[in-house]
Short mmCIF file of C-alpha atoms in Angstrom, two decimals:
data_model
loop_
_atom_site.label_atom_id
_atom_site.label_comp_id
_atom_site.label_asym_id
_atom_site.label_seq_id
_atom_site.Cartn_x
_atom_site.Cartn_y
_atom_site.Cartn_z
CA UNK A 1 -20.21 30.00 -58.04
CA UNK A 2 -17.93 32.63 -56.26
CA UNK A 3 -15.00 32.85 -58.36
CA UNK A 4 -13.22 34.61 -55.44
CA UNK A 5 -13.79 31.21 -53.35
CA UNK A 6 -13.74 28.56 -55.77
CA UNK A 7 -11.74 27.60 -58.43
CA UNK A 8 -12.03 25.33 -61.78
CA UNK A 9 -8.93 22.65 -61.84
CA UNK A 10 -9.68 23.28 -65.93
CA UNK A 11 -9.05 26.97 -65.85
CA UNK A 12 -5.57 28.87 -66.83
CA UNK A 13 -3.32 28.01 -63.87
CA UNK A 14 -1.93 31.55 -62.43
CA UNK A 15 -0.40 32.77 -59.11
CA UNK A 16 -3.95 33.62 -58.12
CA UNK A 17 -4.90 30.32 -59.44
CA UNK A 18 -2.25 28.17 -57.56
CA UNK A 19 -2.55 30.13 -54.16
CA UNK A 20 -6.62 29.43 -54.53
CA UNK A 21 -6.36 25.86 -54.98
CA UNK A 22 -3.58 25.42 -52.17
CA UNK A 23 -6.60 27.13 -49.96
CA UNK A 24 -9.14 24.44 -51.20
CA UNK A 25 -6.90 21.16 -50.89
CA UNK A 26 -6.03 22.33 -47.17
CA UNK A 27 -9.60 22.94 -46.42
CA UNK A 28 -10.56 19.62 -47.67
CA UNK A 29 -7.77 17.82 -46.03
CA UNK A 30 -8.98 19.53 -42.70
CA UNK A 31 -12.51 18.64 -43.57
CA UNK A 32 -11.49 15.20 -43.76
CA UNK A 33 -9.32 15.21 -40.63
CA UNK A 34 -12.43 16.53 -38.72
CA UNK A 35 -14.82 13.96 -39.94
CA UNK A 36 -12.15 10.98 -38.80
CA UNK A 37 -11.86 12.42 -35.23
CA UNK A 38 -15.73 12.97 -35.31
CA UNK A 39 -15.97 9.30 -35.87
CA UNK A 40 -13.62 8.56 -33.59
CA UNK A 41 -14.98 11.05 -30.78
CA UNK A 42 -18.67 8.52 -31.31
CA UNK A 43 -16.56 4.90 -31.34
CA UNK A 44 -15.55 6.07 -28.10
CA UNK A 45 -18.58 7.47 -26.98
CA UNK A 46 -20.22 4.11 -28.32
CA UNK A 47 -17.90 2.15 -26.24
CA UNK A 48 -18.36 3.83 -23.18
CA UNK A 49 -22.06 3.79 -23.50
CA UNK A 50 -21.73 -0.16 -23.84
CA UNK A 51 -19.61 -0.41 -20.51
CA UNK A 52 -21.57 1.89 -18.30
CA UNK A 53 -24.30 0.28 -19.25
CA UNK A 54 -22.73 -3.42 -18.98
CA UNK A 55 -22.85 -3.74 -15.15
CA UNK A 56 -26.99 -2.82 -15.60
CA UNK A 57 -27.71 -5.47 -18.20
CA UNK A 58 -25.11 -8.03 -16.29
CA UNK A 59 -27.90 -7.81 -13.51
CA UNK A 60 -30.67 -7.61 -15.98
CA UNK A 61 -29.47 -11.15 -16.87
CA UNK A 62 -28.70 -12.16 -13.54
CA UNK A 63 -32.25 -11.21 -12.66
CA UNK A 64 -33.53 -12.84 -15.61
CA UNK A 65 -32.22 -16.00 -15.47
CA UNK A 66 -32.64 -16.51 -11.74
CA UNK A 67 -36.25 -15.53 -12.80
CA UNK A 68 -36.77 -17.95 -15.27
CA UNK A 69 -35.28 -20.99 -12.68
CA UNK A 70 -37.66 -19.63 -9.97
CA UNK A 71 -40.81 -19.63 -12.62
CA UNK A 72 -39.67 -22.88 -14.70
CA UNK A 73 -41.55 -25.86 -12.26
CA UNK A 74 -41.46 -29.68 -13.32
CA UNK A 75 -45.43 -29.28 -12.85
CA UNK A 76 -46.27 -26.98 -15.56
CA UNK A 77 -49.04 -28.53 -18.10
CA UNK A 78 -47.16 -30.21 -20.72
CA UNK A 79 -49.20 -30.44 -24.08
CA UNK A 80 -51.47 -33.25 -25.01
CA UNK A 81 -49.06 -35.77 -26.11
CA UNK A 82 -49.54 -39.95 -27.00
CA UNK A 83 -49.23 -42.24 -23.77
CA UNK A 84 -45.45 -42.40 -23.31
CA UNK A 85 -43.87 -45.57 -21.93
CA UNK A 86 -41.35 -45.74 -18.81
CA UNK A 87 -38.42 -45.27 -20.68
CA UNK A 88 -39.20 -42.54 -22.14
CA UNK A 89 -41.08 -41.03 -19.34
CA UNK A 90 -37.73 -41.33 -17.26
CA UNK A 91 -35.64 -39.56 -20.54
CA UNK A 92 -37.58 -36.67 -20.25
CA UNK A 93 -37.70 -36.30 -16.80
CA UNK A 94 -33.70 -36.43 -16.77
CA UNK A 95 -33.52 -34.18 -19.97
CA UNK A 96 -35.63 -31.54 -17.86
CA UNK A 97 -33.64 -31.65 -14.65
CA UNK A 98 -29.97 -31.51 -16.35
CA UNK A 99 -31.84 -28.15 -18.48
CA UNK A 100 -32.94 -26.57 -14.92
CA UNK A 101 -29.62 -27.54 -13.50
CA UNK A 102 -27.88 -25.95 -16.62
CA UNK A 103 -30.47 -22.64 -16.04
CA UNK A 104 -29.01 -22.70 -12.42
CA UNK A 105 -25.52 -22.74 -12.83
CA UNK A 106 -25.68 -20.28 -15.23
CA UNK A 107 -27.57 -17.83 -13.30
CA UNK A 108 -25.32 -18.15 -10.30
CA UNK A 109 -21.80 -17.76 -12.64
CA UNK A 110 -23.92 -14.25 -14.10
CA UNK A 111 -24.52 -13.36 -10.29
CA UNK A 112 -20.86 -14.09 -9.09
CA UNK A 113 -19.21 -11.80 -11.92
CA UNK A 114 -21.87 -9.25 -11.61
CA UNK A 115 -20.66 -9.48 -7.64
CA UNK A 116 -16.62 -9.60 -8.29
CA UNK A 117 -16.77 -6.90 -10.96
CA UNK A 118 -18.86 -4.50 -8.19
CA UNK A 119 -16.94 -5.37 -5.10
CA UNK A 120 -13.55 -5.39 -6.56
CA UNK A 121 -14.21 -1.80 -7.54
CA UNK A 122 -16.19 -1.33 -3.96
CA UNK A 123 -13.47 -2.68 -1.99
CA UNK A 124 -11.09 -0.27 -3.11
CA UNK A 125 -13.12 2.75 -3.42
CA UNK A 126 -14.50 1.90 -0.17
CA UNK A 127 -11.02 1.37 1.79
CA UNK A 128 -9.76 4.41 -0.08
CA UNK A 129 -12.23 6.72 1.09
CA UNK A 130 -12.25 5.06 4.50
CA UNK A 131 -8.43 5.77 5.00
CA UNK A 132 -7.76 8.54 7.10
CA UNK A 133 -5.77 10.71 5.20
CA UNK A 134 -3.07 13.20 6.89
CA UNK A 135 -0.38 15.44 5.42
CA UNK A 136 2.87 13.34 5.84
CA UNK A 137 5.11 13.75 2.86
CA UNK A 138 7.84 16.04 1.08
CA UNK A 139 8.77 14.69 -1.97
CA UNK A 140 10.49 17.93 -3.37
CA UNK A 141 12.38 17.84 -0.24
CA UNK A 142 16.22 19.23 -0.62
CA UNK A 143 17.36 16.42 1.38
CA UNK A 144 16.74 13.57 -0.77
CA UNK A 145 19.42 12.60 -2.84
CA UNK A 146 19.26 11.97 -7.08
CA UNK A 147 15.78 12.35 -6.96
CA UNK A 148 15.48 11.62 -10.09
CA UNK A 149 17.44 8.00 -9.73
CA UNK A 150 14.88 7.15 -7.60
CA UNK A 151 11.90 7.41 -9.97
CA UNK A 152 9.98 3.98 -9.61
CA UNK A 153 11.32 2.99 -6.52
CA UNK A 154 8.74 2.63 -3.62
CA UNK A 155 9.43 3.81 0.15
CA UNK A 156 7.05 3.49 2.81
CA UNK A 157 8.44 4.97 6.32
CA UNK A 158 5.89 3.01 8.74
CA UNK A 159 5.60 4.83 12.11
CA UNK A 160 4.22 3.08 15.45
CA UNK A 161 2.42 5.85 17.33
CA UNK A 162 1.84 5.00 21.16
CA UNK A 163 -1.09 7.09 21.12
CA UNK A 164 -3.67 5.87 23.96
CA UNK A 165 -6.31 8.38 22.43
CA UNK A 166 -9.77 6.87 22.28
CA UNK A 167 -8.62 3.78 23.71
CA UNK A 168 -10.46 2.01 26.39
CA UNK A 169 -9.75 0.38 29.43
CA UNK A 170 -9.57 -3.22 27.88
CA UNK A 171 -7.27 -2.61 25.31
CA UNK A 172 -4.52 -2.96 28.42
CA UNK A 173 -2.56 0.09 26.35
CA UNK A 174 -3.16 3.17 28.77
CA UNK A 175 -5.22 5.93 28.30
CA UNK A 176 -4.75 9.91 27.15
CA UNK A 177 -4.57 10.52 30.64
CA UNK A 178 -2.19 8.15 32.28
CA UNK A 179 -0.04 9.06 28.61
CA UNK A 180 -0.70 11.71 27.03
CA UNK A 181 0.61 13.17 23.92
CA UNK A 182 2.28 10.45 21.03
CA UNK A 183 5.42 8.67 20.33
CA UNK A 184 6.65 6.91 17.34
CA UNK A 185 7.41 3.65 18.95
CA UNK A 186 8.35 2.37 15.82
CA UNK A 187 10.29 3.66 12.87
CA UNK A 188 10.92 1.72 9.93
CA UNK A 189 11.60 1.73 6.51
CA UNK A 190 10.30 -0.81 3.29
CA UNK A 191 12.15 0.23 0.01
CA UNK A 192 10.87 -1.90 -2.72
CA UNK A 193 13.36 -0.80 -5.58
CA UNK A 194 12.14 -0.47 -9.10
CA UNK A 195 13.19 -3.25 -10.37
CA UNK A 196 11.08 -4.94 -7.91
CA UNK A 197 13.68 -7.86 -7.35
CA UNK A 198 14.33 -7.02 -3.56
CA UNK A 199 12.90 -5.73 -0.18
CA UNK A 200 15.01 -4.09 2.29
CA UNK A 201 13.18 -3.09 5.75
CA UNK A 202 15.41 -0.88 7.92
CA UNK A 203 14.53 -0.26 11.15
CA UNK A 204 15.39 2.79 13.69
CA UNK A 205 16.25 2.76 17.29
CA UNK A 206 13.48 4.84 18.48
CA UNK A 207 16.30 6.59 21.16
CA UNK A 208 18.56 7.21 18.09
CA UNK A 209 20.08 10.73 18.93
CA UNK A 210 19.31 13.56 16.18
CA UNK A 211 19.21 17.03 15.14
CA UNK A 212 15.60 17.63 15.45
CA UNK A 213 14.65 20.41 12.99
CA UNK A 214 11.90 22.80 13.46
CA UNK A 215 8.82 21.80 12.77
CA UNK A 216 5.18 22.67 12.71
CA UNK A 217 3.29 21.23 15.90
CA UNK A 218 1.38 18.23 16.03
CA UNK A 219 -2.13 17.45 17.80
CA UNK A 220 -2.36 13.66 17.77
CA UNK A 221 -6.15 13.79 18.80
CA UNK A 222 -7.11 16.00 15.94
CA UNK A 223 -4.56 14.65 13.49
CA UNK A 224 -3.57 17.97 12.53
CA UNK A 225 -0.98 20.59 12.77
CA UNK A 226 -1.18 23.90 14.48
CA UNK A 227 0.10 27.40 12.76
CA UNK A 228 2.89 27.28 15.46
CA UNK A 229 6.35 25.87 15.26
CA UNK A 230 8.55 23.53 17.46
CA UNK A 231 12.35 24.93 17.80
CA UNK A 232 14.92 22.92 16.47
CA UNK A 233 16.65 20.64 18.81
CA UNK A 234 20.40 20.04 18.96
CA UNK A 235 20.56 16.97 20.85
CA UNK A 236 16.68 14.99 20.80
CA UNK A 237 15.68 11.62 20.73
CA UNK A 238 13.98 10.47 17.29
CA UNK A 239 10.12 9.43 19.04
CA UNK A 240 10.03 12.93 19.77
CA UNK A 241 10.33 14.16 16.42
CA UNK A 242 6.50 12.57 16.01
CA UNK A 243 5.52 13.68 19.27
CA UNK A 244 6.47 17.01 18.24
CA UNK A 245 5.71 17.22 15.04
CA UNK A 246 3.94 14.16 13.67
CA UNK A 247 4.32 12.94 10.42
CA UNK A 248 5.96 15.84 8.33
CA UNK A 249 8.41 15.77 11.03
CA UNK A 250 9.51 12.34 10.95
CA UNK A 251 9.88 12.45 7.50
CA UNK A 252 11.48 15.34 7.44
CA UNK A 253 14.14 13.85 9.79
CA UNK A 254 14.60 10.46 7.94
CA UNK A 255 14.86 12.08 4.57
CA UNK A 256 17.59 13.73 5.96
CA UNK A 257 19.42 10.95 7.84
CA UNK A 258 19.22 8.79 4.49
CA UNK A 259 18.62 10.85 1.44
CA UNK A 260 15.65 8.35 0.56
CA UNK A 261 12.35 10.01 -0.98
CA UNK A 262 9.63 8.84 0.85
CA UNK A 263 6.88 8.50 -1.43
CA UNK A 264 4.75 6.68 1.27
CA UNK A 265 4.00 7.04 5.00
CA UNK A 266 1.59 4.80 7.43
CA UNK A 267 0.90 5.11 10.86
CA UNK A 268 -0.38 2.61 12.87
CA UNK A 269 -2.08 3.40 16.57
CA UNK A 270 -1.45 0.86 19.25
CA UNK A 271 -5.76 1.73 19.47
CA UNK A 272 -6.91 -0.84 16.95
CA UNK A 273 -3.46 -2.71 15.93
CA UNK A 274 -4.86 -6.05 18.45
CA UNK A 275 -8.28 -5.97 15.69
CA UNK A 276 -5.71 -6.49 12.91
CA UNK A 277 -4.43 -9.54 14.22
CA UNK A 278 -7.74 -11.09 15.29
CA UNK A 279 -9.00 -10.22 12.15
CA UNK A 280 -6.85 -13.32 10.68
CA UNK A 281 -7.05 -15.70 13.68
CA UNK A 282 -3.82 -14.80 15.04
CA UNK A 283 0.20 -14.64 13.60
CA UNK A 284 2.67 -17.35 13.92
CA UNK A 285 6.13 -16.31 15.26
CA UNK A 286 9.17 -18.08 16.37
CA UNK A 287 11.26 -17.45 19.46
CA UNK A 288 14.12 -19.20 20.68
CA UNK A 289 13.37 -18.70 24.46
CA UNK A 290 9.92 -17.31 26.11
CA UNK A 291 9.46 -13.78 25.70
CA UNK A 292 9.47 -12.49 29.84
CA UNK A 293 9.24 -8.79 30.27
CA UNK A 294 10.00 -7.31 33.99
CA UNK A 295 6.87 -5.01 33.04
CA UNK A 296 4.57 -6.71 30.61
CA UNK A 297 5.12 -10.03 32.35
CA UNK A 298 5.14 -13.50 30.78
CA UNK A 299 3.99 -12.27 27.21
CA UNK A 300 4.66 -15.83 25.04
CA UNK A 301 5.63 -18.78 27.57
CA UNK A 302 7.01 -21.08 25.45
CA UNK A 303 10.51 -21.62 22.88
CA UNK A 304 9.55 -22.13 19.25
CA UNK A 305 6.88 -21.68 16.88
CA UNK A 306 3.65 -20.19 18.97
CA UNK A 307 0.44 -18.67 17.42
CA UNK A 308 -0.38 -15.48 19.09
CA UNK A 309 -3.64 -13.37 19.50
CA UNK A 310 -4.22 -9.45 19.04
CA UNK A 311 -3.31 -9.10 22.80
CA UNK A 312 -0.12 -11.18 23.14
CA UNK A 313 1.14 -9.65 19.49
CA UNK A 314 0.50 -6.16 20.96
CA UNK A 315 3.00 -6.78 24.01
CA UNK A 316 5.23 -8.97 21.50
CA UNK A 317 5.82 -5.62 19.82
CA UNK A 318 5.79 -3.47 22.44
CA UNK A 319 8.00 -5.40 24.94
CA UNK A 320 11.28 -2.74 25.80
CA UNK A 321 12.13 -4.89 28.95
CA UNK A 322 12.53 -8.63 28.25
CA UNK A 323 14.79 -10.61 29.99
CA UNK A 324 18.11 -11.41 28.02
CA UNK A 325 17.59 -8.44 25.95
CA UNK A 326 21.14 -7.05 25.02
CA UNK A 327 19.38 -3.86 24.76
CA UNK A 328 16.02 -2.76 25.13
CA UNK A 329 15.85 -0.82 21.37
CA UNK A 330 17.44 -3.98 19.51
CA UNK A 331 16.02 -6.51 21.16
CA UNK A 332 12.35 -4.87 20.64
CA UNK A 333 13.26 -3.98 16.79
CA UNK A 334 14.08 -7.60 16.12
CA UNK A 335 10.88 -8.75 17.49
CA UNK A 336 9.15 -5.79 15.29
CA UNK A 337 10.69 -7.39 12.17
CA UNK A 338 9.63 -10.81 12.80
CA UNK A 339 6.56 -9.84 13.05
CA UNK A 340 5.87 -7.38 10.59
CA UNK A 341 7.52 -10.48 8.20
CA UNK A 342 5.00 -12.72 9.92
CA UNK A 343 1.44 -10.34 9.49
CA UNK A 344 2.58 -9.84 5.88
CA UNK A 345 3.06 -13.55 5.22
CA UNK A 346 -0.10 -14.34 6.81
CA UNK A 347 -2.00 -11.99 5.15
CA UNK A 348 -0.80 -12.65 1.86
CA UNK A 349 -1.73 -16.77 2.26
CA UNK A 350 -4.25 -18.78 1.29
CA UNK A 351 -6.08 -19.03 4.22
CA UNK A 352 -6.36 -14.73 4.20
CA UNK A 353 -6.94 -14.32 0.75
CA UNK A 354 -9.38 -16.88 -0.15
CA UNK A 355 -11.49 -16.42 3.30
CA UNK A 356 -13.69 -12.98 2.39
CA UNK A 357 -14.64 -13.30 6.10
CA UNK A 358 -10.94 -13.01 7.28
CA UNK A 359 -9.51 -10.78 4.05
CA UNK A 360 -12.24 -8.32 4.68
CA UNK A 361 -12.18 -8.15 8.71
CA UNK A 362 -8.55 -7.41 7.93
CA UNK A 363 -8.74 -4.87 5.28
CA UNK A 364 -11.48 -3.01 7.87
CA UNK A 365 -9.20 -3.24 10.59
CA UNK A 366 -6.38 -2.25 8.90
CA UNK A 367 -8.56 0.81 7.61
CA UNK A 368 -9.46 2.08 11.15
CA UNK A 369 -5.84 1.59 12.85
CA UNK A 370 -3.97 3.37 9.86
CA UNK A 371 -3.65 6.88 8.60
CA UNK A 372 -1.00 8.76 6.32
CA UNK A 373 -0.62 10.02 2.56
CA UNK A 374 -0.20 7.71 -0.36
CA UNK A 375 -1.73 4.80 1.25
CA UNK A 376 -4.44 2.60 -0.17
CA UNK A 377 -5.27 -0.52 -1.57
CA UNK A 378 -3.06 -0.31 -4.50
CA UNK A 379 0.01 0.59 -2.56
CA UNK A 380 -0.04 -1.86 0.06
CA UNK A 381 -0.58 -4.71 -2.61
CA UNK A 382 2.23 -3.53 -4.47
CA UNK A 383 4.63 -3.71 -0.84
CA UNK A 384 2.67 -7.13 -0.11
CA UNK A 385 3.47 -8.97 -3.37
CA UNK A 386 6.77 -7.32 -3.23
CA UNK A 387 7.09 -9.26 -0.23
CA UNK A 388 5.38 -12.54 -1.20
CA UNK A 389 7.21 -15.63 -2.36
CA UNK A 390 10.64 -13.88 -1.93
CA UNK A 391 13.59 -16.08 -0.37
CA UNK A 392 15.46 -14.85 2.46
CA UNK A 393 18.20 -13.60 0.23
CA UNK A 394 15.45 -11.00 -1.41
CA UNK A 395 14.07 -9.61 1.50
CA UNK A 396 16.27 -8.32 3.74
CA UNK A 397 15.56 -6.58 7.28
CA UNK A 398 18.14 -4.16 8.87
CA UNK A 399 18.71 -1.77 11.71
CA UNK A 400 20.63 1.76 11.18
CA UNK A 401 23.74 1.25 12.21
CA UNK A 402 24.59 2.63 15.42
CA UNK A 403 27.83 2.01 17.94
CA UNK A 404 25.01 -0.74 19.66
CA UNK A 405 25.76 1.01 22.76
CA UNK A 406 23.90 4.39 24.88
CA UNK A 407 25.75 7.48 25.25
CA UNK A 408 25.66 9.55 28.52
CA UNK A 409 22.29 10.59 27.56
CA UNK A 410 20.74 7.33 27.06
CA UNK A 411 20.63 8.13 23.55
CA UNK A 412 21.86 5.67 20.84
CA UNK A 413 24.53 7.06 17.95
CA UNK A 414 24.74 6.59 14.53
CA UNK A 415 27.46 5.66 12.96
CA UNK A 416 27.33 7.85 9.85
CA UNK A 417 29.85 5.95 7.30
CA UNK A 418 28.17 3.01 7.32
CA UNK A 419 24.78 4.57 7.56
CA UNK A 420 26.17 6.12 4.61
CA UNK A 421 26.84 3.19 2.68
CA UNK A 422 23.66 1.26 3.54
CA UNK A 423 21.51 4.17 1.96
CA UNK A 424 23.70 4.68 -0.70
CA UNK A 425 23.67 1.29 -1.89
CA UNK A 426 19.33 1.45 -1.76
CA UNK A 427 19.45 4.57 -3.51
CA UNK A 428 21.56 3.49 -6.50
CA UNK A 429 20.17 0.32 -6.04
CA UNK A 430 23.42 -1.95 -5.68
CA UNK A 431 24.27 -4.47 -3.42
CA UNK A 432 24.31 -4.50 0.35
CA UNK A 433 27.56 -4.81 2.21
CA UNK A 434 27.44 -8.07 4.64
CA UNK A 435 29.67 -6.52 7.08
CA UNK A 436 30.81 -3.30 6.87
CA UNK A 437 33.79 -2.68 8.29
CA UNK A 438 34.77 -0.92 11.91
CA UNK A 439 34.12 2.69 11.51
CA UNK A 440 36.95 5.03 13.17
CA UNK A 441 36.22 6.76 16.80
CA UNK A 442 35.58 10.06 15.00
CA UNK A 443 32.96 8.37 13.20
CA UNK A 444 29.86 8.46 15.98
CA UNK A 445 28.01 11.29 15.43
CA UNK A 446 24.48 12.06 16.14
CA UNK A 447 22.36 12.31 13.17
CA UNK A 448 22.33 15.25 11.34
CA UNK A 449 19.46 17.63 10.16
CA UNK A 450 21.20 18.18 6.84
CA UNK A 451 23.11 15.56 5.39
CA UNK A 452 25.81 16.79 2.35
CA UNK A 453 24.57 15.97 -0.55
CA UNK A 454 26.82 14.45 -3.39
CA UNK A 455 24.10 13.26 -5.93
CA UNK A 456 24.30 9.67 -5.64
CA UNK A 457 25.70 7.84 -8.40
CA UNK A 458 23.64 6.19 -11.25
CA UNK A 459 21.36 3.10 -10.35
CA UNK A 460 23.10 -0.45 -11.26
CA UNK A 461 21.12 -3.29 -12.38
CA UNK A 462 22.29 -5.53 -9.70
CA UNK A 463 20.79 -6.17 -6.30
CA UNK A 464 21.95 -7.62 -2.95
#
């Protein structure tokens, strides 16, 4: 042995002697460390081997057993046996179909989890990589307010584009030509807080007068943006903040109006929304009059509740003209929010989700109408079942306050203290004031491109 690397516990005990055997305990300690993790390391390695392999020998079995109903017949040569009588001719014959019926069933429960585990995983992966991604957000945006308050809390800012690119002549929507460019018809927020025990939707007015910032440029038939920048604008309307500057820009412009972190953004194009709704056989709404727009014409004809199609829901959400309209922005956005509550609750039912013909038709449409960042099947489930089986006290749908009437420039006004206090109260997650009261004539400002900042106030337990 090498006295300089071993040591004898029975040998005079030294510095030399104590120092050496401090060196051998710590090796063997470190020795024995290793050989745990190495065992470890090949339990996991075991256990991964054993559920790669598990879908393979799932349809190994599947195939087996539907091989061995296919190949078991009632006519194979049964084995020389004594005359049997009637009786117990009939016994066996029973005892052989319930065995082949038991063979059956079992082969087709192997094949339907073999199926659910493979589409489950497909469905996702497939609408995932199907999505048409586009750079939307700005989460470490300056504007948003306690950032770190809002951890958990989900915001999806849906945009309506009124893009006509790509669509044809019988989608009755226009065309690049008669319209070009794109507008955000539609502007709305879902917060679904952390605590998940509320949804609040808060819609826009799509002539709500801002502070446009600058912003890079937009090319709605590429889905991109362009080196080049749009000047800030004073005095703008908000639908051109997406025909400006797309996504980013909206965002950018209601992060700053409410100090919200959008952690979410979908588009939809009016080019494929109609599919959606056929997808499911149509969306039940409820009016209290017929919806009669001096442009669209007679769009739903009759009071009460009416089942429309992909066309009629189209118009429905379109409509900026209807007849007894107080205005045409709030009349429109309270249509919008039926609807939207509608398409969600119809999705979400029985009929949808139990119907693979229906569920998938609208998971496919959905696919090819939508773009944006932080959207797939995971996100939208967790905004659906947010959504799903709430009362009318949980989910909530609101528009921005605004003085309710146009200015000189046909432009609509926020009114910023109690625009104030409705995103205050979703940031720090406390309850929602019923009426707020009259704000003073100073109070009517357009919206600004930097709101002041005071760091929001820590979340409360309690929701409206």
């Amino acid at each position: 042995m090498d006295r300089l690397t071993m040591t004898d516990e029975l040998e005079a005990i030294d510095d030399a002697t104590i120092v050496k055997r401090k060196i051998d305990h710590t090796l063997a300690r470190f020795s024995a460390a290793h050989d745990e993790l190495e065992a470890e390391e090949a339990k996991k390695r075991e256990r991964r081997e054993r559920f790669a392999a598990r879908p393979a020998a799932l349809l190994e079995q599947t195939r087996t057993a539907l091989q061995r109903v296919v190949t078991t017949t009632d006519s194979a040569p049964a084995e020389e046996s004594a005359p049997q009588t009637r009786l117990q001719e009939k016994k066996e014959r029973k005892t052989r179909q319930t065995a082949k019926a038991g063979r059956i069933a079992a082969a087709v429960v192997a094949a339907l989890v073999f199926l659910s585990i493979g589409s489950a995983w497909g469905a996702q992966t497939w609408f995932d990589a199907k999505f048409n991604t586009v750079a939307s957000l700005d989460e470490d945006s300056a504007d948003i307010q306690d950032a770190a308050g809002q951890t958990g809390d989900e915001n999806f800012l849906m945009v309506g584009s009124d893009t006509r690119d790509g669509a044809a002549a019988e989608d009755g929507v226009g065309d690049a030509d008669g319209t070009p460019g794109a507008r955000s018809d539609t502007v709305m927020i879902a917060h679904v807080p952390a605590d998940r025990q509320r949804v609040v939707m808060v819609s826009f007015p799509r002539d709500l007068e801002i502070n446009r910032p600058e912003c890079k440029r937009w090319d709605p038939a590429t889905s991109s943006y362009s080196e080049e920048s749009a000047p800030a604008q004073k005095i703008a309307k908000l639908n051109t903040a997406y025909a400006v500057g797309g996504p980013q820009c909206v965002t950018k412009v209601i992060q700053q109006i409410t100090g919200m972190k959008m952690n979410h953004f979908v588009g939809i194009d009016f080019n494929g929304f109609k599919s959606m709704v056929d997808a499911v056989q149509g969306v039940t709404v409820y009016n209290e009059k017929p919806v009669d727009d001096t442009t669209l014409g007679m769009i739903i004809p009759q009071a009460g509740e009416v089942r429309i199609s992909g066309d009629q829901a189209l118009n429905y959400v379109r409509a900026r003209h209807v007849k007894g309209d107080p205005t045409s922005d709030y009349g429109r956005i309270k249509r919008q929010q039926a609807f939207l509550g509608a398409l969600l609750k119809t999705v979400m039912s029985k009929d949808v989700i139990l119907d693979t013909g229906k569920l998938s038709g609208f998971i496919d449409a959905f696919a090819k109408a939508t773009f944006g960042e932080n959207i797939g099947i995971n996100q939208m489930m967790t905004l659906a079942k947010s959504m799903r089986g709430m009362g009318s006290d949980k989910v909530k749908f609101l528009t921005v306050p605004t003085t309710e009437e146009a200015n000189k420039r046909g432009n609509e006004v926020l009114v910023q203290s109690r625009a104030k206090a409705v995103f205050d109260a979703l940031i720090n997650n406390t309850p929602l004031e019923e009426k707020a009261p009259a704000p003073p004539a100073s109070d009517t400002t357009p919206a600004p491109t930097s709101s002041a900042k005071s760091g929001g106030a820590k979340k409360s337990s309690s929701s409206g």
